[in-house]
């Protein structure tokens, strides 16, 4: 084991206090919110810690955080119950009296009166703060936070664990504090490019030099068949950071080619919808193994009625035949999961509903129903035009990924095929 | 500042590696999953750490974790890109060679061959492990993990950040390892009862004494219109814990009445499917504002083809009229969002597809399209039987909850109406 080089404390650390987090009872959405905010306001942030409602372990976490970070942001443990002990433990750790703050007490009394509740001895605890700290007011609930500099170069902020209260306090008091105290001198801006139809490793090989560059940084992620490249740069303001990002973004878009379908919050279904709208065209879907998921994805975008007319969920072969006009003979000879049926479904829904495009899906989502000939993961997509040719795509998804994954990537692949056809 | 008492390392620590977590780009769902699993298997767990893709800071996090924890569980940083550096950094930290593992390489080569991809130099990195460690196989993807005891009393496990892969590896290898190595001596078992159609506060009032009891504990949660009561008890084994849970579960089910639709991993759509299967009946859907989501929910269950035949996504009024036979006059006079249209859609799809039941949805999901008369959140559900009466339900969801929420609770409410009809 090699000794680690010394380095002075720097940046912010988020410390979430609560046994419910250690038991996995709740998702740590507070950490994500605070991380996003710190990034947005340009406050460097290198560590997050989760610790339970235990004073000694909380003290250990504080000791570790003081050695590596300059701004400690606590959530949780500010309420009136015996297991709410963040404020008390902090006072104890720094050896400072923990005493009732007249301003906090007055505010607490007013709040309880307003709600017609009696302030118990336990509740009064919420008005106690370490000597020398400043109230971080809570505009919603009873638990107040604090901002405290217990020693030079170290600042603490405490927030309750209730997300709505924490967020209100953050925006109202913490952000102005950080701006006025030199923490938020620059912003960090990220842009995420989204790719479909290319694997993470192939894309990484194409863009290799950018993954190694220092500024802007580029990182790649893959999830549910989609690959993302995130470009991040600091700047005096958002415009300056975006100016740094722009040349890298242009280069990555070029290298990714038509696999790049959008950026940041873009969704494939919405990108497809935008293109349909521009062309004044419409689409209908005929779904077997996705069972309605393609329609649901298209209609997740508000205003989709302008280009999405509807579709047929043809899960059973009777529906394929009776509603979409798929030939009973084709179903009997080559089976429902076939190029031929995908083609007839796409043509059928396009004709029945009278849209510009008809998009069909038929496949084996599993886990059962696979054969040697037609294994789980085999999917055919059909794309028909009212008076034009029909394109059929065969997909062979990894059956080990499971039913949900196969259905989800099938939906995305179908949307992507339509996107390319609309290019 | 008081000195902290010494205490030996104990319990597990979850260490999530990834700059995307520090930037708040993703929710740390891996930490929640692992926390739940550790609780379930009775492995004590006192800390969680998040650190970015930075070797020195990762080494510092490792150093801290070694001092306080005995089992370090890492997620993230196992892939082929340059910022994937968890394995390498661990080898470096413990001063052990990081070398290609023949077994891991053979598996990687086979996987790439199977997918018709070429194994690049960068990809090969995924087959390198610290000397003395054991492969933790990945049944889904290319990034393998490891189980390693670099010194007595300290065990490390690494997992990729991709949740599906991490979970599969956890269940397949990590859980048996923990059981065989004395980590899992007592279990904590939870049972979650699921309720629809009752608010959290009304249910909490009904079950109040149980929320205050010490063992088993009962906690309530509400999410997307559903309310859950989680009952938790410890035990030497699962059977002992379940025996403690059983009387409370029975009482809560009684108090919740028919609002309780299932427990643990049950889904409304699967419960409905089970009942249809038992009765030998079938269902078809006619969806407007949910756009296919009801069909998707019903077909999320494997084997749903036995009772779900399909449906019509009648997003545009032309589809309602042409495919489902909704009267053009009705559409013109009372509008698409009406009792009458819901009724005709349900009857139409039931007749067209020839199923026992027809379930329809028409409503205003927003954010646009609302009027004083028909505000955002107004939804009509229709439930028809081949030869029987039609039931129409009017829902008025809170428009402030937004489009996604309104669509989702509409799907659940429709399923719940069918569940009650099948009781």
mmCIF file of N, CA, C and O in Angstrom, chain A residues 289-367:
data_model
loop_
_atom_site.group_PDB
_atom_site.id
_atom_site.type_symbol
_atom_site.label_atom_id
_atom_site.label_comp_id
_atom_site.label_asym_id
_atom_site.label_seq_id
_atom_site.Cartn_x
_atom_site.Cartn_y
_atom_site.Cartn_z
ATOM 1 N N UNK A 289 -45.122 -7.224 -30.103
ATOM 2 C CA UNK A 289 -44.427 -7.494 -28.827
ATOM 3 C C UNK A 289 -44.252 -6.252 -27.939
ATOM 4 O O UNK A 289 -44.036 -6.388 -26.741
ATOM 5 N N UNK A 290 -44.321 -5.042 -28.493
ATOM 6 C CA UNK A 290 -44.202 -3.851 -27.651
ATOM 7 C C UNK A 290 -45.550 -3.468 -27.032
ATOM 8 O O UNK A 290 -45.588 -2.623 -26.127
ATOM 9 N N UNK A 291 -46.628 -4.044 -27.500
ATOM 10 C CA UNK A 291 -47.927 -3.978 -26.840
ATOM 11 C C UNK A 291 -48.522 -2.593 -26.613
ATOM 12 O O UNK A 291 -49.373 -2.429 -25.739
ATOM 13 N N UNK A 292 -48.068 -1.584 -27.322
ATOM 14 C CA UNK A 292 -48.586 -0.229 -27.125
ATOM 15 C C UNK A 292 -47.497 0.750 -26.715
ATOM 16 O O UNK A 292 -47.717 1.961 -26.680
ATOM 17 N N UNK A 293 -46.313 0.230 -26.438
ATOM 18 C CA UNK A 293 -45.222 1.082 -25.941
ATOM 19 C C UNK A 293 -44.716 2.086 -26.963
ATOM 20 O O UNK A 293 -44.263 3.174 -26.596
ATOM 21 N N UNK A 294 -44.807 1.718 -28.240
ATOM 22 C CA UNK A 294 -44.370 2.648 -29.283
ATOM 23 C C UNK A 294 -45.336 3.833 -29.343
ATOM 24 O O UNK A 294 -44.915 4.990 -29.426
ATOM 25 N N UNK A 295 -46.627 3.539 -29.264
ATOM 26 C CA UNK A 295 -47.626 4.612 -29.226
ATOM 27 C C UNK A 295 -47.468 5.455 -27.980
ATOM 28 O O UNK A 295 -47.530 6.683 -28.026
ATOM 29 N N UNK A 296 -47.211 4.795 -26.860
ATOM 30 C CA UNK A 296 -47.037 5.553 -25.619
ATOM 31 C C UNK A 296 -45.834 6.490 -25.725
ATOM 32 O O UNK A 296 -45.899 7.635 -25.297
ATOM 33 N N UNK A 297 -44.735 6.005 -26.314
ATOM 34 C CA UNK A 297 -43.549 6.851 -26.459
ATOM 35 C C UNK A 297 -43.860 8.060 -27.346
ATOM 36 O O UNK A 297 -43.481 9.194 -27.035
ATOM 37 N N UNK A 298 -44.551 7.823 -28.451
ATOM 38 C CA UNK A 298 -44.862 8.928 -29.366
ATOM 39 C C UNK A 298 -45.800 9.937 -28.722
ATOM 40 O O UNK A 298 -45.691 11.139 -28.968
ATOM 41 N N UNK A 299 -46.731 9.466 -27.883
ATOM 42 C CA UNK A 299 -47.691 10.384 -27.279
ATOM 43 C C UNK A 299 -47.204 10.957 -25.948
ATOM 44 O O UNK A 299 -47.919 11.735 -25.326
ATOM 45 N N UNK A 300 -46.002 10.595 -25.525
ATOM 46 C CA UNK A 300 -45.449 11.212 -24.306
ATOM 47 C C UNK A 300 -45.186 12.697 -24.552
ATOM 48 O O UNK A 300 -45.155 13.495 -23.618
ATOM 49 N N UNK A 301 -45.005 13.081 -25.812
ATOM 50 C CA UNK A 301 -44.772 14.476 -26.177
ATOM 51 C C UNK A 301 -46.108 15.195 -26.311
ATOM 52 O O UNK A 301 -46.973 14.741 -27.064
ATOM 53 N N UNK A 302 -46.273 16.294 -25.579
ATOM 54 C CA UNK A 302 -47.499 17.084 -25.707
ATOM 55 C C UNK A 302 -47.595 17.601 -27.144
ATOM 56 O O UNK A 302 -46.582 17.973 -27.743
ATOM 57 N N UNK A 303 -48.784 17.614 -27.698
ATOM 58 C CA UNK A 303 -48.978 18.105 -29.060
ATOM 59 C C UNK A 303 -48.766 17.044 -30.118
ATOM 60 O O UNK A 303 -48.824 17.336 -31.318
ATOM 61 N N UNK A 304 -48.537 15.787 -29.685
ATOM 62 C CA UNK A 304 -48.250 14.721 -30.656
ATOM 63 C C UNK A 304 -49.452 14.393 -31.525
ATOM 64 O O UNK A 304 -49.309 13.744 -32.562
ATOM 65 N N UNK A 305 -50.650 14.858 -31.154
ATOM 66 C CA UNK A 305 -51.827 14.566 -31.979
ATOM 67 C C UNK A 305 -51.709 15.199 -33.361
ATOM 68 O O UNK A 305 -52.418 14.805 -34.281
ATOM 69 N N UNK A 306 -50.784 16.159 -33.518
ATOM 70 C CA UNK A 306 -50.602 16.779 -34.826
ATOM 71 C C UNK A 306 -50.007 15.823 -35.852
ATOM 72 O O UNK A 306 -50.162 16.021 -37.048
ATOM 73 N N UNK A 307 -49.310 14.813 -35.386
ATOM 74 C CA UNK A 307 -48.663 13.901 -36.347
ATOM 75 C C UNK A 307 -48.893 12.411 -36.036
ATOM 76 O O UNK A 307 -48.657 11.561 -36.858
ATOM 77 N N UNK A 308 -49.360 12.104 -34.829
ATOM 78 C CA UNK A 308 -49.622 10.704 -34.490
ATOM 79 C C UNK A 308 -51.124 10.482 -34.461
ATOM 80 O O UNK A 308 -51.820 11.082 -33.648
ATOM 81 N N UNK A 309 -51.614 9.633 -35.333
ATOM 82 C CA UNK A 309 -53.061 9.413 -35.380
ATOM 83 C C UNK A 309 -53.510 8.250 -34.508
ATOM 84 O O UNK A 309 -54.645 8.215 -34.071
ATOM 85 N N UNK A 310 -52.643 7.295 -34.318
ATOM 86 C CA UNK A 310 -53.051 6.151 -33.502
ATOM 87 C C UNK A 310 -52.431 4.871 -34.000
ATOM 88 O O UNK A 310 -51.372 4.904 -34.641
ATOM 89 N N UNK A 311 -53.073 3.753 -33.702
ATOM 90 C CA UNK A 311 -52.490 2.490 -34.136
ATOM 91 C C UNK A 311 -53.308 1.308 -33.688
ATOM 92 O O UNK A 311 -54.396 1.455 -33.111
ATOM 93 N N UNK A 312 -52.751 0.150 -33.963
ATOM 94 C CA UNK A 312 -53.407 -1.093 -33.595
ATOM 95 C C UNK A 312 -52.419 -1.926 -32.785
ATOM 96 O O UNK A 312 -51.281 -2.128 -33.206
ATOM 97 N N UNK A 313 -52.855 -2.340 -31.602
ATOM 98 C CA UNK A 313 -52.055 -3.270 -30.807
ATOM 99 C C UNK A 313 -52.501 -4.660 -31.230
ATOM 100 O O UNK A 313 -53.581 -5.120 -30.844
ATOM 101 N N UNK A 314 -51.698 -5.282 -32.078
ATOM 102 C CA UNK A 314 -52.085 -6.566 -32.664
ATOM 103 C C UNK A 314 -51.314 -7.670 -31.969
ATOM 104 O O UNK A 314 -50.422 -8.278 -32.533
ATOM 105 N N UNK A 315 -51.672 -7.884 -30.694
ATOM 106 C CA UNK A 315 -50.922 -8.838 -29.886
ATOM 107 C C UNK A 315 -51.291 -10.259 -30.300
ATOM 108 O O UNK A 315 -50.436 -11.109 -30.443
ATOM 109 N N UNK A 316 -52.569 -10.472 -30.498
ATOM 110 C CA UNK A 316 -53.035 -11.787 -30.903
ATOM 111 C C UNK A 316 -53.100 -11.835 -32.432
ATOM 112 O O UNK A 316 -53.393 -10.846 -33.089
ATOM 113 N N UNK A 317 -52.844 -13.017 -33.005
ATOM 114 C CA UNK A 317 -52.855 -13.133 -34.463
ATOM 115 C C UNK A 317 -54.218 -12.791 -35.080
ATOM 116 O O UNK A 317 -54.291 -12.301 -36.197
ATOM 117 N N UNK A 318 -55.295 -13.054 -34.343
ATOM 118 C CA UNK A 318 -56.624 -12.694 -34.845
ATOM 119 C C UNK A 318 -56.723 -11.206 -35.138
ATOM 120 O O UNK A 318 -57.341 -10.776 -36.097
ATOM 121 N N UNK A 319 -56.080 -10.384 -34.265
ATOM 122 C CA UNK A 319 -56.134 -8.931 -34.472
ATOM 123 C C UNK A 319 -55.282 -8.552 -35.685
ATOM 124 O O UNK A 319 -55.661 -7.689 -36.476
ATOM 125 N N UNK A 320 -54.133 -9.218 -35.824
ATOM 126 C CA UNK A 320 -53.291 -8.941 -37.000
ATOM 127 C C UNK A 320 -54.095 -9.194 -38.279
ATOM 128 O O UNK A 320 -54.039 -8.418 -39.227
ATOM 129 N N UNK A 321 -54.837 -10.304 -38.286
ATOM 130 C CA UNK A 321 -55.576 -10.675 -39.486
ATOM 131 C C UNK A 321 -56.818 -9.804 -39.675
ATOM 132 O O UNK A 321 -57.007 -9.187 -40.728
ATOM 133 N N UNK A 322 -57.642 -9.712 -38.613
ATOM 134 C CA UNK A 322 -58.936 -9.047 -38.778
ATOM 135 C C UNK A 322 -58.836 -7.534 -38.899
ATOM 136 O O UNK A 322 -59.530 -6.920 -39.692
ATOM 137 N N UNK A 323 -57.994 -6.917 -38.086
ATOM 138 C CA UNK A 323 -57.970 -5.448 -38.095
ATOM 139 C C UNK A 323 -56.931 -4.904 -39.079
ATOM 140 O O UNK A 323 -57.147 -3.885 -39.719
ATOM 141 N N UNK A 324 -55.789 -5.598 -39.195
ATOM 142 C CA UNK A 324 -54.723 -5.080 -40.066
ATOM 143 C C UNK A 324 -54.688 -5.763 -41.433
ATOM 144 O O UNK A 324 -53.939 -5.338 -42.312
ATOM 145 N N UNK A 325 -55.468 -6.816 -41.604
ATOM 146 C CA UNK A 325 -55.502 -7.484 -42.902
ATOM 147 C C UNK A 325 -54.277 -8.328 -43.210
ATOM 148 O O UNK A 325 -53.974 -8.583 -44.378
ATOM 149 N N UNK A 326 -53.560 -8.770 -42.158
ATOM 150 C CA UNK A 326 -52.440 -9.678 -42.392
ATOM 151 C C UNK A 326 -53.012 -11.020 -42.869
ATOM 152 O O UNK A 326 -54.005 -11.503 -42.320
ATOM 153 N N UNK A 327 -52.396 -11.587 -43.901
ATOM 154 C CA UNK A 327 -52.913 -12.821 -44.499
ATOM 155 C C UNK A 327 -52.825 -13.993 -43.526
ATOM 156 O O UNK A 327 -51.774 -14.248 -42.930
ATOM 157 N N UNK A 328 -53.924 -14.715 -43.386
ATOM 158 C CA UNK A 328 -53.963 -15.882 -42.498
ATOM 159 C C UNK A 328 -52.968 -16.921 -42.986
ATOM 160 O O UNK A 328 -52.347 -17.632 -42.188
ATOM 161 N N UNK A 329 -52.793 -16.975 -44.291
ATOM 162 C CA UNK A 329 -51.858 -17.952 -44.853
ATOM 163 C C UNK A 329 -50.427 -17.616 -44.458
ATOM 164 O O UNK A 329 -49.655 -18.489 -44.073
ATOM 165 N N UNK A 330 -50.077 -16.321 -44.545
ATOM 166 C CA UNK A 330 -48.729 -15.901 -44.140
ATOM 167 C C UNK A 330 -48.495 -16.247 -42.678
ATOM 168 O O UNK A 330 -47.438 -16.780 -42.315
ATOM 169 N N UNK A 331 -49.472 -15.941 -41.837
ATOM 170 C CA UNK A 331 -49.332 -16.238 -40.406
ATOM 171 C C UNK A 331 -49.129 -17.733 -40.189
ATOM 172 O O UNK A 331 -48.325 -18.149 -39.352
ATOM 173 N N UNK A 332 -49.850 -18.542 -40.964
ATOM 174 C CA UNK A 332 -49.771 -19.991 -40.786
ATOM 175 C C UNK A 332 -48.454 -20.548 -41.317
ATOM 176 O O UNK A 332 -47.896 -21.484 -40.745
ATOM 177 N N UNK A 333 -47.934 -19.975 -42.399
ATOM 178 C CA UNK A 333 -46.733 -20.564 -43.014
ATOM 179 C C UNK A 333 -45.438 -20.033 -42.403
ATOM 180 O O UNK A 333 -44.597 -20.812 -41.950
ATOM 181 N N UNK A 334 -45.257 -18.685 -42.374
ATOM 182 C CA UNK A 334 -43.972 -18.177 -41.855
ATOM 183 C C UNK A 334 -44.048 -17.720 -40.402
ATOM 184 O O UNK A 334 -43.018 -17.450 -39.780
ATOM 185 N N UNK A 335 -45.261 -17.608 -39.846
ATOM 186 C CA UNK A 335 -45.400 -17.244 -38.435
ATOM 187 C C UNK A 335 -45.463 -15.745 -38.221
ATOM 188 O O UNK A 335 -45.090 -14.945 -39.097
ATOM 189 N N UNK A 336 -45.929 -15.375 -37.036
ATOM 190 C CA UNK A 336 -46.161 -13.956 -36.738
ATOM 191 C C UNK A 336 -44.850 -13.160 -36.670
ATOM 192 O O UNK A 336 -44.823 -11.977 -36.998
ATOM 193 N N UNK A 337 -43.767 -13.807 -36.228
ATOM 194 C CA UNK A 337 -42.484 -13.099 -36.143
ATOM 195 C C UNK A 337 -41.712 -13.377 -37.427
ATOM 196 O O UNK A 337 -40.969 -14.360 -37.547
ATOM 197 N N UNK A 338 -41.944 -12.529 -38.416
ATOM 198 C CA UNK A 338 -41.349 -12.731 -39.745
ATOM 199 C C UNK A 338 -41.327 -11.400 -40.486
ATOM 200 O O UNK A 338 -42.066 -10.476 -40.157
ATOM 201 N N UNK A 339 -40.451 -11.336 -41.496
ATOM 202 C CA UNK A 339 -40.403 -10.154 -42.369
ATOM 203 C C UNK A 339 -41.762 -9.903 -43.001
ATOM 204 O O UNK A 339 -42.224 -8.760 -43.081
ATOM 205 N N UNK A 340 -42.372 -10.994 -43.470
ATOM 206 C CA UNK A 340 -43.629 -10.864 -44.213
ATOM 207 C C UNK A 340 -44.727 -10.244 -43.354
ATOM 208 O O UNK A 340 -45.460 -9.354 -43.803
ATOM 209 N N UNK A 341 -44.838 -10.719 -42.112
ATOM 210 C CA UNK A 341 -45.896 -10.187 -41.245
ATOM 211 C C UNK A 341 -45.595 -8.742 -40.847
ATOM 212 O O UNK A 341 -46.489 -7.898 -40.809
ATOM 213 N N UNK A 342 -44.312 -8.429 -40.587
ATOM 214 C CA UNK A 342 -43.949 -7.039 -40.279
ATOM 215 C C UNK A 342 -44.370 -6.133 -41.432
ATOM 216 O O UNK A 342 -44.912 -5.044 -41.235
ATOM 217 N N UNK A 343 -44.127 -6.604 -42.653
ATOM 218 C CA UNK A 343 -44.477 -5.804 -43.833
ATOM 219 C C UNK A 343 -45.990 -5.607 -43.935
ATOM 220 O O UNK A 343 -46.470 -4.488 -44.106
ATOM 221 N N UNK A 344 -46.727 -6.694 -43.776
ATOM 222 C CA UNK A 344 -48.181 -6.577 -43.923
ATOM 223 C C UNK A 344 -48.811 -5.751 -42.795
ATOM 224 O O UNK A 344 -49.800 -5.050 -42.995
ATOM 225 N N UNK A 345 -48.213 -5.829 -41.604
ATOM 226 C CA UNK A 345 -48.715 -5.006 -40.489
ATOM 227 C C UNK A 345 -48.503 -3.521 -40.783
ATOM 228 O O UNK A 345 -49.386 -2.691 -40.548
ATOM 229 N N UNK A 346 -47.296 -3.178 -41.274
ATOM 230 C CA UNK A 346 -46.982 -1.777 -41.538
ATOM 231 C C UNK A 346 -47.870 -1.222 -42.640
ATOM 232 O O UNK A 346 -48.436 -0.127 -42.523
ATOM 233 N N UNK A 347 -48.013 -2.011 -43.707
ATOM 234 C CA UNK A 347 -48.867 -1.579 -44.816
ATOM 235 C C UNK A 347 -50.316 -1.478 -44.334
ATOM 236 O O UNK A 347 -51.027 -0.512 -44.630
ATOM 237 N N UNK A 348 -50.739 -2.477 -43.559
ATOM 238 C CA UNK A 348 -52.123 -2.521 -43.097
ATOM 239 C C UNK A 348 -52.507 -1.335 -42.231
ATOM 240 O O UNK A 348 -53.557 -0.724 -42.422
ATOM 241 N N UNK A 349 -51.637 -0.970 -41.294
ATOM 242 C CA UNK A 349 -52.004 0.131 -40.396
ATOM 243 C C UNK A 349 -51.945 1.461 -41.128
ATOM 244 O O UNK A 349 -52.736 2.373 -40.878
ATOM 245 N N UNK A 350 -51.025 1.572 -42.079
ATOM 246 C CA UNK A 350 -50.889 2.791 -42.865
ATOM 247 C C UNK A 350 -52.162 2.997 -43.698
ATOM 248 O O UNK A 350 -52.707 4.101 -43.781
ATOM 249 N N UNK A 351 -52.649 1.916 -44.281
ATOM 250 C CA UNK A 351 -53.844 1.994 -45.129
ATOM 251 C C UNK A 351 -55.099 2.174 -44.270
ATOM 252 O O UNK A 351 -55.940 3.032 -44.551
ATOM 253 N N UNK A 352 -55.217 1.393 -43.200
ATOM 254 C CA UNK A 352 -56.432 1.446 -42.376
ATOM 255 C C UNK A 352 -56.614 2.822 -41.741
ATOM 256 O O UNK A 352 -57.707 3.355 -41.663
ATOM 257 N N UNK A 353 -55.510 3.386 -41.254
ATOM 258 C CA UNK A 353 -55.636 4.672 -40.567
ATOM 259 C C UNK A 353 -55.431 5.868 -41.501
ATOM 260 O O UNK A 353 -55.740 6.994 -41.144
ATOM 261 N N UNK A 354 -54.898 5.620 -42.694
ATOM 262 C CA UNK A 354 -54.765 6.698 -43.674
ATOM 263 C C UNK A 354 -53.648 7.681 -43.375
ATOM 264 O O UNK A 354 -53.759 8.881 -43.670
ATOM 265 N N UNK A 355 -52.550 7.202 -42.792
ATOM 266 C CA UNK A 355 -51.428 8.087 -42.460
ATOM 267 C C UNK A 355 -50.342 8.020 -43.545
ATOM 268 O O UNK A 355 -50.377 7.156 -44.422
ATOM 269 N N UNK A 356 -49.384 8.964 -43.460
ATOM 270 C CA UNK A 356 -48.258 8.956 -44.394
ATOM 271 C C UNK A 356 -47.386 7.724 -44.174
ATOM 272 O O UNK A 356 -46.918 7.111 -45.125
ATOM 273 N N UNK A 357 -47.138 7.428 -42.891
ATOM 274 C CA UNK A 357 -46.239 6.338 -42.525
ATOM 275 C C UNK A 357 -46.956 5.304 -41.661
ATOM 276 O O UNK A 357 -47.813 5.651 -40.844
ATOM 277 N N UNK A 358 -46.540 4.063 -41.832
ATOM 278 C CA UNK A 358 -46.999 2.983 -40.944
ATOM 279 C C UNK A 358 -45.775 2.270 -40.393
ATOM 280 O O UNK A 358 -44.885 1.877 -41.153
ATOM 281 N N UNK A 359 -45.710 2.150 -39.073
ATOM 282 C CA UNK A 359 -44.533 1.579 -38.422
ATOM 283 C C UNK A 359 -44.985 0.342 -37.646
ATOM 284 O O UNK A 359 -45.889 0.436 -36.820
ATOM 285 N N UNK A 360 -44.356 -0.793 -37.927
ATOM 286 C CA UNK A 360 -44.809 -2.025 -37.272
ATOM 287 C C UNK A 360 -43.697 -2.718 -36.504
ATOM 288 O O UNK A 360 -42.511 -2.539 -36.794
ATOM 289 N N UNK A 361 -44.101 -3.504 -35.515
ATOM 290 C CA UNK A 361 -43.181 -4.262 -34.668
ATOM 291 C C UNK A 361 -43.759 -5.650 -34.437
ATOM 292 O O UNK A 361 -44.915 -5.768 -34.021
ATOM 293 N N UNK A 362 -42.966 -6.676 -34.697
ATOM 294 C CA UNK A 362 -43.357 -8.029 -34.300
ATOM 295 C C UNK A 362 -42.105 -8.787 -33.888
ATOM 296 O O UNK A 362 -41.088 -8.723 -34.573
ATOM 297 N N UNK A 363 -42.148 -9.436 -32.738
ATOM 298 C CA UNK A 363 -40.928 -10.088 -32.264
ATOM 299 C C UNK A 363 -41.178 -10.964 -31.055
ATOM 300 O O UNK A 363 -42.310 -11.113 -30.593
ATOM 301 N N UNK A 364 -40.104 -11.531 -30.557
ATOM 302 C CA UNK A 364 -40.173 -12.413 -29.381
ATOM 303 C C UNK A 364 -39.491 -11.702 -28.214
ATOM 304 O O UNK A 364 -38.262 -11.627 -28.147
ATOM 305 N N UNK A 365 -40.306 -11.159 -27.286
ATOM 306 C CA UNK A 365 -39.734 -10.398 -26.175
ATOM 307 C C UNK A 365 -39.281 -11.302 -25.032
ATOM 308 O O UNK A 365 -38.503 -10.897 -24.178
ATOM 309 N N UNK A 366 -39.770 -12.525 -25.028
ATOM 310 C CA UNK A 366 -39.363 -13.480 -24.000
ATOM 311 C C UNK A 366 -40.043 -13.214 -22.656
ATOM 312 O O UNK A 366 -40.951 -12.396 -22.586
ATOM 313 N N UNK A 367 -39.634 -13.871 -21.598
ATOM 314 C CA UNK A 367 -38.546 -14.857 -21.583
ATOM 315 C C UNK A 367 -38.921 -16.179 -22.252
ATOM 316 O O UNK A 367 -38.048 -16.882 -22.703
#
